[in-house]
Coordinates of C-alpha atoms in Angstrom, one line a residue:
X1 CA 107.6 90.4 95.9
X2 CA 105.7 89.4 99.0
X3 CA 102.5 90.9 98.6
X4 CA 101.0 90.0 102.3
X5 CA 103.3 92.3 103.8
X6 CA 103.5 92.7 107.6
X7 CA 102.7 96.2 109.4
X8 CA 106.3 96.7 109.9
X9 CA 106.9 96.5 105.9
X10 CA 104.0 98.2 104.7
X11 CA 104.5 99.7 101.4
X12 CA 102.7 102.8 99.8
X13 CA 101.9 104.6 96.7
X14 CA 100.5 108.6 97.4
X15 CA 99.3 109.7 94.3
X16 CA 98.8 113.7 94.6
X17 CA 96.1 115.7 92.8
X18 CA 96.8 118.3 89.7
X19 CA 94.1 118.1 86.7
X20 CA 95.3 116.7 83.9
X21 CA 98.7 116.8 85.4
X22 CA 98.1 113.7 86.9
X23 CA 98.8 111.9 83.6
X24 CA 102.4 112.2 85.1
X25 CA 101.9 110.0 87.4
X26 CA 101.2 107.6 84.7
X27 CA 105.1 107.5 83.4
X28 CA 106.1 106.9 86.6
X29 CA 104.1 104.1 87.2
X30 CA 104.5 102.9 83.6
X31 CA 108.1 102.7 84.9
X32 CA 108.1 100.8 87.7
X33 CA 106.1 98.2 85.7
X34 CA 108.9 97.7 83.3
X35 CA 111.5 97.2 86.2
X36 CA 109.2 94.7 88.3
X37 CA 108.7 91.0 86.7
X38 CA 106.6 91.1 83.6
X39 CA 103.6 89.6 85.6
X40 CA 104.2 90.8 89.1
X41 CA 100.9 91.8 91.3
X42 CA 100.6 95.2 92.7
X43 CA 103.8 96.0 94.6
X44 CA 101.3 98.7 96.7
X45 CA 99.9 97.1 100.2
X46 CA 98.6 100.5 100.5
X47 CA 97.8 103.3 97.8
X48 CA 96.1 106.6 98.7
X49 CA 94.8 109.1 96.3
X50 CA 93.5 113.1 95.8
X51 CA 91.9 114.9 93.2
X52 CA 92.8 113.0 89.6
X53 CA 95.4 111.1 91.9
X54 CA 92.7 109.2 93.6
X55 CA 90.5 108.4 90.2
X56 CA 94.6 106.7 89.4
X57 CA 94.5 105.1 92.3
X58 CA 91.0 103.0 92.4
X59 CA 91.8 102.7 89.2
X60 CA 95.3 101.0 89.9
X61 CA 93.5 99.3 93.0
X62 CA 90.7 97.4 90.6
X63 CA 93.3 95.8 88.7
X64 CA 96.1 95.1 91.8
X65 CA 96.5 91.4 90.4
X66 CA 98.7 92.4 87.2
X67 CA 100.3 95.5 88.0
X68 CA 101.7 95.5 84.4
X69 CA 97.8 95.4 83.3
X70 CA 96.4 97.6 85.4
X71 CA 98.8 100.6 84.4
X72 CA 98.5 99.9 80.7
X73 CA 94.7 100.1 81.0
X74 CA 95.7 103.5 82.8
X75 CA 97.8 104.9 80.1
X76 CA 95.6 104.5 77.8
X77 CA 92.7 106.3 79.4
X78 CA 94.8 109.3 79.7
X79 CA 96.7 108.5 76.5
X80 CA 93.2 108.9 74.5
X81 CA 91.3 111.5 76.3
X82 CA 89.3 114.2 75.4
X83 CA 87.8 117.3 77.3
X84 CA 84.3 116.2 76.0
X85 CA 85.2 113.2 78.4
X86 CA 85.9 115.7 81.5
X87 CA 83.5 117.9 81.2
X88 CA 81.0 119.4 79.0
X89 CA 82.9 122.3 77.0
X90 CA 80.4 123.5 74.1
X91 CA 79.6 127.3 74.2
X92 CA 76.3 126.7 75.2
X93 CA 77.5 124.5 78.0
X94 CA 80.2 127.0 79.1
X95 CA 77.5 130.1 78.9
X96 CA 75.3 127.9 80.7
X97 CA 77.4 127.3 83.6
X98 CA 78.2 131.0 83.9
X99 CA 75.1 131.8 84.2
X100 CA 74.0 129.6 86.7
X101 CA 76.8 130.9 89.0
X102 CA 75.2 134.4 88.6
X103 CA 71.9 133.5 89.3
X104 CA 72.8 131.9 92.4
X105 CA 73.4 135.6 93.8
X106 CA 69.8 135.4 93.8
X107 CA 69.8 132.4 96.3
X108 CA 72.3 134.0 98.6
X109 CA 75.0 131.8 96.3
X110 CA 73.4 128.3 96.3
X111 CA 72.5 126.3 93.7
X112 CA 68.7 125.3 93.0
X113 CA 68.5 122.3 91.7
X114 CA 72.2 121.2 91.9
X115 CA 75.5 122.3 93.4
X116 CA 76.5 125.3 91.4
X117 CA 80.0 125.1 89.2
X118 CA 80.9 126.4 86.0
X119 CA 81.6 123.2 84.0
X120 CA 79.7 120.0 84.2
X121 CA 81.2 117.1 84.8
X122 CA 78.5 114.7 84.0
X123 CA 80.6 113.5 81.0
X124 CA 83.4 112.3 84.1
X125 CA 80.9 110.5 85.8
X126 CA 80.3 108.6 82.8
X127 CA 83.9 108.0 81.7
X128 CA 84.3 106.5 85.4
X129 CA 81.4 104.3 85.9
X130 CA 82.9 102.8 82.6
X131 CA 86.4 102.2 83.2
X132 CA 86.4 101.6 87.1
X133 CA 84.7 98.6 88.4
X134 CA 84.3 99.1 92.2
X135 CA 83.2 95.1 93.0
X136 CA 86.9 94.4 91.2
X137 CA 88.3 96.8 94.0
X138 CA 86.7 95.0 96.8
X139 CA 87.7 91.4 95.0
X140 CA 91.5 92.5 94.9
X141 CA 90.9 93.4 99.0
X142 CA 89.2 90.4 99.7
X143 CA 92.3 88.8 97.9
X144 CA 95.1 90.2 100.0
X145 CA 96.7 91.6 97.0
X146 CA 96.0 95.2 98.6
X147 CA 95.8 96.0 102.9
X148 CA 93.8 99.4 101.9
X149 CA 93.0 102.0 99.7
X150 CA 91.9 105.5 100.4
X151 CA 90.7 108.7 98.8
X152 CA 90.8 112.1 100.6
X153 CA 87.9 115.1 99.7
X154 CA 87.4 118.1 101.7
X155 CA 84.6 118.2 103.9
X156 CA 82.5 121.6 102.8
X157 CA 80.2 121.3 106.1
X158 CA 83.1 120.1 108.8
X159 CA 86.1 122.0 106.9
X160 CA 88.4 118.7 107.6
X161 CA 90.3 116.9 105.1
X162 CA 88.3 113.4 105.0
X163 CA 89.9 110.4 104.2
X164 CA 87.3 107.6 103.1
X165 CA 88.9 104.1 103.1
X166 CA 88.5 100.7 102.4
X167 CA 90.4 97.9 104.0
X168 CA 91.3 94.4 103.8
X169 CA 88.3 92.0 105.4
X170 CA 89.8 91.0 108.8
X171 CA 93.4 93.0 108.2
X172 CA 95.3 94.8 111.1
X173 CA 94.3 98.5 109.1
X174 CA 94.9 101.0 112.2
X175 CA 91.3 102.6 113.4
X176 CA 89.4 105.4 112.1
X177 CA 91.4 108.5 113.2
X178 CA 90.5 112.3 113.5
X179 CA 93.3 114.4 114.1
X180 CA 93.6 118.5 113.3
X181 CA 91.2 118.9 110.7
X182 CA 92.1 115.5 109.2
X183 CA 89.7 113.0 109.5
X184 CA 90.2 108.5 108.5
X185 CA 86.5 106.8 107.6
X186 CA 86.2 103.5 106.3
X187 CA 83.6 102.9 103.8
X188 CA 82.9 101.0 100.4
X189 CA 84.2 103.2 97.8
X190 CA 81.5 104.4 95.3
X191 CA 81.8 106.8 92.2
X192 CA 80.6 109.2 94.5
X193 CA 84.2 109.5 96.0
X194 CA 86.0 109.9 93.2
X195 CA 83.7 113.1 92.1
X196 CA 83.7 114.4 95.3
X197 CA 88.2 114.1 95.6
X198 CA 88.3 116.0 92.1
X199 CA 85.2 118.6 92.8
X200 CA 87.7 121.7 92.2
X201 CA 85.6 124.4 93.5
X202 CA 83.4 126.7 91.6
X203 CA 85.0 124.8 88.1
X204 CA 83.5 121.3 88.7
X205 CA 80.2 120.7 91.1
X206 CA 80.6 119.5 95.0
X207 CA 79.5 115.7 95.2
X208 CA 77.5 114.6 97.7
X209 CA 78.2 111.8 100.2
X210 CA 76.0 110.5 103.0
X211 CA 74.5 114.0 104.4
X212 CA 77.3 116.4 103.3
X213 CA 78.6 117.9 100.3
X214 CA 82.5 117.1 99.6
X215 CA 84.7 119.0 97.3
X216 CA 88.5 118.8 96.4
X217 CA 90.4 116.7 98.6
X218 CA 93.6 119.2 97.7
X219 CA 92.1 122.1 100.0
X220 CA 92.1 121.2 103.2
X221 CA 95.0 118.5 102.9
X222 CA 98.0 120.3 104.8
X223 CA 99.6 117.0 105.0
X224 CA 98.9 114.8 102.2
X225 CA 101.2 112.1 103.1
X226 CA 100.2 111.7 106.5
X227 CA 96.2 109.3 105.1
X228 CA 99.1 106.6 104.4
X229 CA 101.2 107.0 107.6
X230 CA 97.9 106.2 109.3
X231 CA 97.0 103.5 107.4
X232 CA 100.3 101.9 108.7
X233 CA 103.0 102.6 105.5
X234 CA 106.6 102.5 106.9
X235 CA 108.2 103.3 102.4
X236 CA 106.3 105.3 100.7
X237 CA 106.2 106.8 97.1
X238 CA 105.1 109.6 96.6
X239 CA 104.3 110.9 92.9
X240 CA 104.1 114.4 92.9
X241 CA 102.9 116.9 89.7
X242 CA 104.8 119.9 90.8
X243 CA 107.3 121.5 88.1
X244 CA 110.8 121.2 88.6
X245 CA 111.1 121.5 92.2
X246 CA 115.2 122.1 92.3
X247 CA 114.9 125.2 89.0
X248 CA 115.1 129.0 90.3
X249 CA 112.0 130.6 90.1
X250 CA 112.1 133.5 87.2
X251 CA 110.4 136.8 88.4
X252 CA 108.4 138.5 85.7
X253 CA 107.3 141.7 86.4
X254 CA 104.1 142.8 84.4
X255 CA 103.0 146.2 82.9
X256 CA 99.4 145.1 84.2
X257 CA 97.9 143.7 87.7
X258 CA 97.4 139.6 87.4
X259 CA 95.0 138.3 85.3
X260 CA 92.5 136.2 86.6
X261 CA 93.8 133.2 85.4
X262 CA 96.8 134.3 87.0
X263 CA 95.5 134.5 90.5
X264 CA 93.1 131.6 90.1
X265 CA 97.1 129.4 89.0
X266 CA 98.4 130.5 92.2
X267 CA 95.3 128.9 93.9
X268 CA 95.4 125.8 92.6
X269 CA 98.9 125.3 93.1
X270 CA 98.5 126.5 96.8
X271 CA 96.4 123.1 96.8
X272 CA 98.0 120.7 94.7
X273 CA 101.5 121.7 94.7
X274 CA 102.7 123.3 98.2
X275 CA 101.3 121.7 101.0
X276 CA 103.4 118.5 99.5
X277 CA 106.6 120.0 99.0
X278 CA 106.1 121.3 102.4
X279 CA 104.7 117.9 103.7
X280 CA 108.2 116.3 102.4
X281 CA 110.4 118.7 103.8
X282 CA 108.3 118.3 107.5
X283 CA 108.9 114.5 107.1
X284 CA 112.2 114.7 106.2
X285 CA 113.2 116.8 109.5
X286 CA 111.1 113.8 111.6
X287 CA 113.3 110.9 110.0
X288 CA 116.7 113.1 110.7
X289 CA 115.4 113.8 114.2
X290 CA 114.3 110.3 115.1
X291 CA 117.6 109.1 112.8
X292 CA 119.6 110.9 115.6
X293 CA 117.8 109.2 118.6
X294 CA 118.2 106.0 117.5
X295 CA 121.7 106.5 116.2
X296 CA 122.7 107.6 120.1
X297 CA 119.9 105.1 121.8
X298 CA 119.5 102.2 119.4
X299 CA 116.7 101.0 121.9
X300 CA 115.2 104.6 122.8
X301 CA 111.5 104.9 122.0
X302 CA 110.3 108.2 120.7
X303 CA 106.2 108.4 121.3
X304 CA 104.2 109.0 118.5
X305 CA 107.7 109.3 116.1
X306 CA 108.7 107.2 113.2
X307 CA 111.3 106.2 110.6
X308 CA 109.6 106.7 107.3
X309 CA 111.6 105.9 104.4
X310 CA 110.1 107.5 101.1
X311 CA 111.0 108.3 97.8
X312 CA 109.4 111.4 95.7
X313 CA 109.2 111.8 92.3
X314 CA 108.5 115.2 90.4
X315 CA 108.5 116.5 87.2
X316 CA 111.9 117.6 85.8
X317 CA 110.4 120.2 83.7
X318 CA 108.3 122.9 83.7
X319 CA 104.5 121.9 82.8
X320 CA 103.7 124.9 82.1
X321 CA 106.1 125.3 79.6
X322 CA 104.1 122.1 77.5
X323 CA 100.8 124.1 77.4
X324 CA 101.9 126.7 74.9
X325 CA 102.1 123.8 72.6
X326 CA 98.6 122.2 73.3
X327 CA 96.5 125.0 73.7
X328 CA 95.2 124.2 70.1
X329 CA 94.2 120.8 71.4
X330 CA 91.3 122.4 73.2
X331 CA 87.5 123.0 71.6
X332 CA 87.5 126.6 70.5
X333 CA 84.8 127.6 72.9
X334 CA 87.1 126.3 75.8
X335 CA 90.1 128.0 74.3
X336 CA 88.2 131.3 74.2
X337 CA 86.9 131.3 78.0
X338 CA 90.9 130.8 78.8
X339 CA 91.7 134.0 76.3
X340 CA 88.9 135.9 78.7
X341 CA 90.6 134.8 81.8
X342 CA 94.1 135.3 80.8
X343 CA 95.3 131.6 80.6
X344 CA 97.7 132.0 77.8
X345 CA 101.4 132.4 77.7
X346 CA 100.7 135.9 77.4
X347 CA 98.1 136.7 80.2
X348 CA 100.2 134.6 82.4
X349 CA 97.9 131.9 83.7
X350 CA 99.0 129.0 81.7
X351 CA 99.6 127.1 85.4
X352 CA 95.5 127.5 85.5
X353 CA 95.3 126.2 82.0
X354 CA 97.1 123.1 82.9
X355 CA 95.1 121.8 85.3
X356 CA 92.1 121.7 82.8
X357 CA 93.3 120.5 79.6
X358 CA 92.7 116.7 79.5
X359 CA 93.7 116.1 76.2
X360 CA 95.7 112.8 75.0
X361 CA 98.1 114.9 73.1
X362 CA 99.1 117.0 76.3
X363 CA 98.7 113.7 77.9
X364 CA 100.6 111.5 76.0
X365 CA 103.8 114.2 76.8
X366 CA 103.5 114.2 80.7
X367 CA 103.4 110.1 80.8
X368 CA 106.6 110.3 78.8
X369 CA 108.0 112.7 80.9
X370 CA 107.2 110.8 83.7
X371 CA 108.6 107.5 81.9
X372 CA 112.3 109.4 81.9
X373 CA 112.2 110.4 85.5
X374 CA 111.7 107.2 87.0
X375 CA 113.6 105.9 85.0
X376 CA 116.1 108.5 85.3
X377 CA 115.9 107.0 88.7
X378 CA 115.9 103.3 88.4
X379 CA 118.3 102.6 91.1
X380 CA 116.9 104.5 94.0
X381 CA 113.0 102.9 92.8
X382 CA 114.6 99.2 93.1
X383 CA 116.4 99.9 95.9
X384 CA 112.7 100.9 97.5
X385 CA 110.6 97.9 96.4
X386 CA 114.4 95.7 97.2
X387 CA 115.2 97.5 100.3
X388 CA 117.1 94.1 101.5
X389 CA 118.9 93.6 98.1
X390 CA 122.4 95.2 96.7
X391 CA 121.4 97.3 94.0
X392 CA 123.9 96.9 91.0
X393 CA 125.0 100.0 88.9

């Protein structure tokens, strides 16, 4: 694997956000490990993350010089994780944050002291700090084992999906860019970046960076792949933490209106889930189009248009069919906010619940899950990082 790739060959990794769905993304990876050489470097010039995808993705990026390494020490972060880890989750904590959201009414919806949320996330910044070395991130740059590295958050003050990312030391990285409320900044990525991608609003507190305040990089990210096109990936992989995209949706029609947990569900998979499955279908109608061109004028030049050749992984089950099962796994104060809300099988919001329980247990299940599609897949993954080299059935 020829880790100094040129522009032309760029390879990319797009790790999508979700919660604790991201521990998908885990299997997948685990999986591409096993079916690279034992000690091969990062096969990633360029990886891009959002939400829990980008806390993956630094992650990843800190250890680029043993691939094999750097998703072991992954797994088993997710594999042994705890909500006391996430977020603070005793009764008093909980009641705390509720209440601090009401009194903000008071001060026309601000917070006083801090940016108001109704969990804290202190315990996060903490896990983080520990586990993520940021000078290792800058040494594996400096080394040329990665070209860049970015993290997108959504910009409360500007309303444009911000990517902040750090390059290579004298690389040919493409400029900042600012197109349709989608902004490129280079910077040193801090802790402060990682908070501020996985800031879900209202649930976890907006992190502030330079002047402004930064929350989810899900909500304003209409086109998530698009932070590694401009960063100058011609394959990407794209790890997504949708359920199964190809199963018929089952309508369920209710004796009661939607619970709030419900509606909140719907939300979050607006922001994690769609805007990628719509992202993948927009780029596949740009490679058919430019396909065609090409096909008819092998020299014809299409401004602005590119062949992007991707591969995107999904869950082939239904996450929120594992929740049922873990629910247990969650402190009882936590478990009974979720009863409130109506984030049980019953109430209909498990989708909500499954952003928010980061428990090994649950964990451990995605990153198998994720293990068996990729590997479910083993042809069409070597035939991505080998795109030179006759695959063998």
């Amino acid at each position: 694997m020829n880790h100094h790739q040129a522009a032309a060959d760029r390879t990319a990794l797009v790790l999508t956000g979700g919660g604790a769905r991201a521990a998908y993304q885990v299997g997948v990876l685990k999986a591409a490990a096993a079916l690279l050489p034992k000690r091969a470097h990062n096969p990633f010039s360029i990886i891009t993350g959002t939400s829990a995808g980008a806390v993956n993705a630094v992650a990843l990026g800190a250890s680029a010089n043993n691939f094999r390494l750097a998703v072991k020490k992954v797994e088993h972060i997710w594999s042994n994780l705890h909500v006391h880890q996430v977020y603070k989750s005793r009764s008093i904590d909980l009641v705390g944050g509720m209440l601090r959201l009401a009194f903000s009414l008071f001060h026309q919806g601000t917070g006083v002291r801090k940016p108001i949320s109704i969990l804290n996330n202190e315990p996060l910044a903490e896990l983080l700090s520990k586990v993520i070395d940021f000078s290792d991130l800058e040494r594996r740059l400096e080394g040329g084992l990665l070209d860049a590295i970015g993290v997108t958050a959504s910009s409360y003050d500007s309303g444009e999906s911000v990517t902040f990312y750090q390059s290579k030391p004298g690389g040919d990285i493409p400029p900042p860019w600012r197109k349709s409320r989608r902004r490129g900044m280079p910077t040193r990525l801090q802790l402060a970046h990682l908070l501020a991608s996985s800031a879900i609003p209202t649930i976890l507190p907006a992190a502030r960076i330079g002047d402004s305040y930064y929350g989810d990089g899900a909500l304003r990210q209409v086109s998530p792949i698009s932070p590694a096109i401009h960063l100058g990936a011609r394959r990407i992989m794209v790890v997504g933490v949708s359920g199964n995209p190809n199963s018929q949706p089952v309508e369920s029609h209710e004796r009661h209106s939607p619970s709030l947990a419900r509606m909140m569900g719907h939300v979050f998979n607006s922001a994690f889930i769609d805007a990628l499955e719509s992202d993948m279908e927009h780029m596949s109608r740009i490679n058919d189009l430019v396909g065609m061109v090409i096909n008819e004028n092998p020299h014809a030049h299409i401004s602005g248009l590119k062949l992007v050749d991707f591969l995107c992984i999904n869950p082939s089950i239904e996450i929120n069919e594992l929740v049922s099962r873990h629910m247990h796994c969650l402190p009882r104060a936590m478990r009974a906010v979720l009863q409130m809300t109506g984030a049980t099988p019953s109430g209909g919001g498990t989708s909500m619940a499954s952003y928010l329980l980061f428990e090994g247990e649950f964990c451990r299940e995605l990153i198998a899950c994720g293990y068996r599609d990729a590997m479910a897949q083993e042809e069409a993954i070597m035939q991505f990082f080998y795109p030179q080299r006759q695959v063998s059935l």
